[in-house]
Amino acid sequence: SYLYDSTLPNSGTVPTGLLPDLTLTDQSQLRDAIRRERRAELALEFQRFFDIVRYGQAYAQQALADRPNFNYSRNRFYPIPQSERDTNKGL
């Protein structure tokens, strides 16, 4: 269920601890906070892979440091199955 102003106590104030105040003024700190939030919110929705690829090779190597088999250059795009490559000579 969604949280609307009419359902919140104290006529529209956010309950304590629900949403922390962001007081960041540095761009890189704000970007890191957004990335942490996306990682938590989209953990089970298979969005993490796309975020890692979008953020670039340096971020991917840091985020996947515990996975030595991940090669950013090779795993950046989904592979095209050989059967599709055999069928479509334009690939």
JSON list of C-alpha atoms in Angstrom, two decimals:
[
{"chain": "A", "resi": 1, "resn": "SER", "atom": "CA", "xyz": [0.00, 0.00, 0.00]},
{"chain": "A", "resi": 2, "resn": "TYR", "atom": "CA", "xyz": [1.14, 3.51, -0.70]},
{"chain": "A", "resi": 3, "resn": "LEU", "atom": "CA", "xyz": [1.79, 6.13, 1.93]},
{"chain": "A", "resi": 4, "resn": "TYR", "atom": "CA", "xyz": [-0.28, 9.26, 1.38]},
{"chain": "A", "resi": 5, "resn": "ASP", "atom": "CA", "xyz": [-0.20, 12.53, 3.29]},
{"chain": "A", "resi": 6, "resn": "SER", "atom": "CA", "xyz": [-3.73, 11.89, 4.56]},
{"chain": "A", "resi": 7, "resn": "THR", "atom": "CA", "xyz": [-2.68, 8.60, 6.19]},
{"chain": "A", "resi": 8, "resn": "LEU", "atom": "CA", "xyz": [0.38, 10.00, 7.91]},
{"chain": "A", "resi": 9, "resn": "PRO", "atom": "CA", "xyz": [0.19, 11.27, 11.47]},
{"chain": "A", "resi": 10, "resn": "ASN", "atom": "CA", "xyz": [0.78, 14.97, 12.18]},
{"chain": "A", "resi": 11, "resn": "SER", "atom": "CA", "xyz": [-0.86, 16.05, 8.91]},
{"chain": "A", "resi": 12, "resn": "GLY", "atom": "CA", "xyz": [1.70, 14.98, 6.36]},
{"chain": "A", "resi": 13, "resn": "THR", "atom": "CA", "xyz": [4.98, 14.66, 8.22]},
{"chain": "A", "resi": 14, "resn": "VAL", "atom": "CA", "xyz": [7.08, 11.62, 7.49]},
{"chain": "A", "resi": 15, "resn": "PRO", "atom": "CA", "xyz": [7.32, 9.18, 10.43]},
{"chain": "A", "resi": 16, "resn": "THR", "atom": "CA", "xyz": [10.67, 9.14, 12.20]},
{"chain": "A", "resi": 17, "resn": "GLY", "atom": "CA", "xyz": [13.14, 6.75, 10.62]},
{"chain": "A", "resi": 18, "resn": "LEU", "atom": "CA", "xyz": [11.12, 6.15, 7.45]},
{"chain": "A", "resi": 19, "resn": "LEU", "atom": "CA", "xyz": [13.15, 8.37, 5.15]},
{"chain": "A", "resi": 20, "resn": "PRO", "atom": "CA", "xyz": [16.50, 9.77, 6.30]},
{"chain": "A", "resi": 21, "resn": "ASP", "atom": "CA", "xyz": [17.30, 13.37, 5.46]},
{"chain": "A", "resi": 22, "resn": "LEU", "atom": "CA", "xyz": [20.00, 13.74, 2.83]},
{"chain": "A", "resi": 23, "resn": "THR", "atom": "CA", "xyz": [22.34, 16.57, 3.68]},
{"chain": "A", "resi": 24, "resn": "LEU", "atom": "CA", "xyz": [24.98, 15.77, 1.08]},
{"chain": "A", "resi": 25, "resn": "THR", "atom": "CA", "xyz": [26.47, 18.60, -0.93]},
{"chain": "A", "resi": 26, "resn": "ASP", "atom": "CA", "xyz": [29.09, 16.62, -2.81]},
{"chain": "A", "resi": 27, "resn": "GLN", "atom": "CA", "xyz": [28.04, 15.11, -6.16]},
{"chain": "A", "resi": 28, "resn": "SER", "atom": "CA", "xyz": [29.99, 11.87, -5.69]},
{"chain": "A", "resi": 29, "resn": "GLN", "atom": "CA", "xyz": [28.53, 11.31, -2.20]},
{"chain": "A", "resi": 30, "resn": "LEU", "atom": "CA", "xyz": [25.00, 11.84, -3.51]},
{"chain": "A", "resi": 31, "resn": "ARG", "atom": "CA", "xyz": [25.67, 9.47, -6.41]},
{"chain": "A", "resi": 32, "resn": "ASP", "atom": "CA", "xyz": [26.92, 6.82, -3.95]},
{"chain": "A", "resi": 33, "resn": "ALA", "atom": "CA", "xyz": [23.81, 7.29, -1.78]},
{"chain": "A", "resi": 34, "resn": "ILE", "atom": "CA", "xyz": [21.55, 6.84, -4.81]},
{"chain": "A", "resi": 35, "resn": "ARG", "atom": "CA", "xyz": [23.44, 3.72, -5.88]},
{"chain": "A", "resi": 36, "resn": "ARG", "atom": "CA", "xyz": [23.15, 2.21, -2.39]},
{"chain": "A", "resi": 37, "resn": "GLU", "atom": "CA", "xyz": [19.42, 2.92, -2.38]},
{"chain": "A", "resi": 38, "resn": "ARG", "atom": "CA", "xyz": [18.93, 1.37, -5.84]},
{"chain": "A", "resi": 39, "resn": "ARG", "atom": "CA", "xyz": [20.92, -1.68, -4.74]},
{"chain": "A", "resi": 40, "resn": "ALA", "atom": "CA", "xyz": [18.62, -2.16, -1.75]},
{"chain": "A", "resi": 41, "resn": "GLU", "atom": "CA", "xyz": [15.33, -1.35, -3.49]},
{"chain": "A", "resi": 42, "resn": "LEU", "atom": "CA", "xyz": [15.91, -3.33, -6.69]},
{"chain": "A", "resi": 43, "resn": "ALA", "atom": "CA", "xyz": [17.80, -6.29, -5.22]},
{"chain": "A", "resi": 44, "resn": "LEU", "atom": "CA", "xyz": [15.25, -8.92, -6.21]},
{"chain": "A", "resi": 45, "resn": "GLU", "atom": "CA", "xyz": [14.13, -7.33, -9.48]},
{"chain": "A", "resi": 46, "resn": "PHE", "atom": "CA", "xyz": [17.23, -8.19, -11.59]},
{"chain": "A", "resi": 47, "resn": "GLN", "atom": "CA", "xyz": [18.15, -4.53, -12.07]},
{"chain": "A", "resi": 48, "resn": "ARG", "atom": "CA", "xyz": [21.54, -4.79, -10.36]},
{"chain": "A", "resi": 49, "resn": "PHE", "atom": "CA", "xyz": [23.29, -6.23, -13.42]},
{"chain": "A", "resi": 50, "resn": "PHE", "atom": "CA", "xyz": [22.10, -3.35, -15.61]},
{"chain": "A", "resi": 51, "resn": "ASP", "atom": "CA", "xyz": [23.17, -0.78, -13.01]},
{"chain": "A", "resi": 52, "resn": "ILE", "atom": "CA", "xyz": [26.64, -2.31, -12.78]},
{"chain": "A", "resi": 53, "resn": "VAL", "atom": "CA", "xyz": [27.04, -2.24, -16.56]},
{"chain": "A", "resi": 54, "resn": "ARG", "atom": "CA", "xyz": [25.68, 1.33, -16.81]},
{"chain": "A", "resi": 55, "resn": "TYR", "atom": "CA", "xyz": [28.02, 2.67, -14.10]},
{"chain": "A", "resi": 56, "resn": "GLY", "atom": "CA", "xyz": [31.08, 1.48, -16.02]},
{"chain": "A", "resi": 57, "resn": "GLN", "atom": "CA", "xyz": [34.06, -0.81, -15.79]},
{"chain": "A", "resi": 58, "resn": "ALA", "atom": "CA", "xyz": [35.67, 0.68, -12.67]},
{"chain": "A", "resi": 59, "resn": "TYR", "atom": "CA", "xyz": [32.44, 0.35, -10.68]},
{"chain": "A", "resi": 60, "resn": "ALA", "atom": "CA", "xyz": [31.87, -3.17, -12.01]},
{"chain": "A", "resi": 61, "resn": "GLN", "atom": "CA", "xyz": [35.32, -4.32, -10.96]},
{"chain": "A", "resi": 62, "resn": "GLN", "atom": "CA", "xyz": [34.82, -2.87, -7.48]},
{"chain": "A", "resi": 63, "resn": "ALA", "atom": "CA", "xyz": [31.27, -4.23, -7.06]},
{"chain": "A", "resi": 64, "resn": "LEU", "atom": "CA", "xyz": [32.21, -7.68, -8.36]},
{"chain": "A", "resi": 65, "resn": "ALA", "atom": "CA", "xyz": [35.66, -7.98, -6.78]},
{"chain": "A", "resi": 66, "resn": "ASP", "atom": "CA", "xyz": [34.63, -11.22, -5.06]},
{"chain": "A", "resi": 67, "resn": "ARG", "atom": "CA", "xyz": [33.70, -12.79, -8.42]},
{"chain": "A", "resi": 68, "resn": "PRO", "atom": "CA", "xyz": [36.93, -13.42, -10.35]},
{"chain": "A", "resi": 69, "resn": "ASN", "atom": "CA", "xyz": [35.08, -14.99, -13.31]},
{"chain": "A", "resi": 70, "resn": "PHE", "atom": "CA", "xyz": [33.31, -11.71, -14.21]},
{"chain": "A", "resi": 71, "resn": "ASN", "atom": "CA", "xyz": [35.04, -10.03, -17.13]},
{"chain": "A", "resi": 72, "resn": "TYR", "atom": "CA", "xyz": [33.47, -6.63, -17.82]},
{"chain": "A", "resi": 73, "resn": "SER", "atom": "CA", "xyz": [34.53, -6.50, -21.46]},
{"chain": "A", "resi": 74, "resn": "ARG", "atom": "CA", "xyz": [33.16, -9.95, -22.18]},
{"chain": "A", "resi": 75, "resn": "ASN", "atom": "CA", "xyz": [30.08, -9.86, -19.92]},
{"chain": "A", "resi": 76, "resn": "ARG", "atom": "CA", "xyz": [28.96, -6.32, -20.74]},
{"chain": "A", "resi": 77, "resn": "PHE", "atom": "CA", "xyz": [26.44, -7.53, -23.30]},
{"chain": "A", "resi": 78, "resn": "TYR", "atom": "CA", "xyz": [24.30, -10.62, -23.33]},
{"chain": "A", "resi": 79, "resn": "PRO", "atom": "CA", "xyz": [25.73, -13.26, -25.65]},
{"chain": "A", "resi": 80, "resn": "ILE", "atom": "CA", "xyz": [23.84, -14.10, -28.82]},
{"chain": "A", "resi": 81, "resn": "PRO", "atom": "CA", "xyz": [23.11, -17.85, -28.95]},
{"chain": "A", "resi": 82, "resn": "GLN", "atom": "CA", "xyz": [24.98, -19.76, -31.64]},
{"chain": "A", "resi": 83, "resn": "SER", "atom": "CA", "xyz": [21.71, -21.09, -33.08]},
{"chain": "A", "resi": 84, "resn": "GLU", "atom": "CA", "xyz": [20.55, -17.50, -33.68]},
{"chain": "A", "resi": 85, "resn": "ARG", "atom": "CA", "xyz": [23.89, -16.62, -35.25]},
{"chain": "A", "resi": 86, "resn": "ASP", "atom": "CA", "xyz": [23.59, -19.63, -37.56]},
{"chain": "A", "resi": 87, "resn": "THR", "atom": "CA", "xyz": [20.06, -18.63, -38.57]},
{"chain": "A", "resi": 88, "resn": "ASN", "atom": "CA", "xyz": [20.70, -14.91, -39.03]},
{"chain": "A", "resi": 89, "resn": "LYS", "atom": "CA", "xyz": [23.85, -14.34, -41.09]},
{"chain": "A", "resi": 90, "resn": "GLY", "atom": "CA", "xyz": [23.50, -10.58, -40.64]},
{"chain": "A", "resi": 91, "resn": "LEU", "atom": "CA", "xyz": [24.69, -10.71, -37.03]}
]
